[in-house]
Amino acid sequence: LVAAVAFLCFAASRAPGACTALALMEAAITVLFFLLYLLRLDQKLSWLFWPLADVFNSVMAALFLLVVCLFAVIVKTNNGTLAGGV
């Protein structure tokens, strides 16, 4: 949800492409993990330890979004970019 809100703020403010693309990518990956668990595909693909993959994705998303949001807050080209960073 946070990545989706950040994407909407970055897209509305016409922020640099990297900010918008990263927020969209993280929101899409999170939705894909949600669908994976919702459709119970994790049980069919038992060769991968899905909780660990989910935790790894969450940590990487938090780090990437932290860097992008800090960059957006420091640069603060307009109010939309500042809102997306916050």
Coordinates of C-alpha atoms in Angstrom, one line a residue:
L1 CA 0.0 0.0 0.0
V2 CA 2.9 2.4 0.8
A3 CA 4.6 1.7 -2.5
A4 CA 1.3 2.3 -4.4
V5 CA 0.7 5.6 -2.6
A6 CA 4.3 6.6 -3.3
F7 CA 3.9 5.6 -7.0
L8 CA 0.7 7.8 -7.2
C9 CA 2.5 10.8 -5.7
F10 CA 5.5 10.4 -7.9
A11 CA 3.4 9.9 -11.0
A12 CA 1.2 12.9 -10.2
S13 CA 4.2 15.1 -9.6
R14 CA 6.0 14.0 -12.8
A15 CA 9.0 13.0 -10.7
P16 CA 12.1 11.5 -12.3
G17 CA 11.5 8.1 -14.0
A18 CA 13.5 6.1 -11.5
C19 CA 11.4 7.2 -8.6
T20 CA 8.2 6.3 -10.4
A21 CA 9.4 3.1 -11.9
L22 CA 10.8 1.8 -8.6
A23 CA 7.6 2.5 -6.7
L24 CA 5.5 0.8 -9.4
M25 CA 7.8 -2.2 -9.5
E26 CA 7.7 -2.7 -5.8
A27 CA 3.9 -2.4 -5.8
A28 CA 3.6 -4.9 -8.7
I29 CA 5.9 -7.4 -7.0
T30 CA 3.9 -7.2 -3.8
V31 CA 0.6 -7.7 -5.7
L32 CA 2.2 -10.8 -7.4
F33 CA 3.2 -12.3 -4.0
F34 CA -0.3 -11.6 -2.7
L35 CA -1.8 -13.4 -5.8
L36 CA 0.7 -16.3 -5.3
Y37 CA -0.6 -16.9 -1.8
L38 CA -4.2 -16.2 -2.7
L39 CA -4.2 -18.8 -5.5
R40 CA -2.2 -21.2 -3.3
L41 CA 0.5 -21.5 -5.9
D42 CA 3.1 -21.6 -3.2
Q43 CA 2.0 -25.1 -2.3
K44 CA 2.3 -26.3 -5.9
L45 CA 5.8 -24.8 -6.2
S46 CA 7.3 -26.5 -3.1
W47 CA 10.9 -26.4 -4.2
L48 CA 11.2 -22.7 -3.1
F49 CA 10.8 -21.6 0.5
W50 CA 8.3 -18.9 -0.1
P51 CA 8.3 -17.2 3.3
L52 CA 12.0 -16.5 3.0
A53 CA 11.5 -15.2 -0.5
D54 CA 8.7 -12.9 0.8
V55 CA 10.9 -11.6 3.6
F56 CA 13.8 -11.0 1.2
N57 CA 11.5 -9.1 -1.1
S58 CA 10.2 -7.0 1.8
V59 CA 13.7 -6.1 3.0
M60 CA 14.9 -5.2 -0.5
A61 CA 11.7 -3.1 -1.2
A62 CA 12.2 -1.3 2.1
L63 CA 15.9 -0.5 1.3
F64 CA 15.1 0.6 -2.3
L65 CA 12.2 2.8 -1.2
L66 CA 14.2 4.3 1.6
V67 CA 16.9 5.4 -0.8
V68 CA 14.5 6.8 -3.3
C69 CA 12.3 8.5 -0.7
L70 CA 15.4 10.1 0.9
F71 CA 16.5 11.3 -2.5
A72 CA 13.0 12.7 -3.2
V73 CA 12.9 14.5 0.1
I74 CA 16.4 16.0 -0.3
V75 CA 15.8 17.2 -3.9
K76 CA 12.1 18.2 -3.3
T77 CA 11.5 19.6 -6.8
N78 CA 7.8 20.1 -6.0
N79 CA 5.2 19.2 -3.4
G80 CA 4.2 16.0 -5.1
T81 CA 7.7 14.6 -5.0
L82 CA 8.0 15.7 -1.4
A83 CA 4.8 13.9 -0.6
G84 CA 5.9 10.8 -2.3
G85 CA 9.2 10.8 -0.4
V86 CA 7.5 11.3 2.9

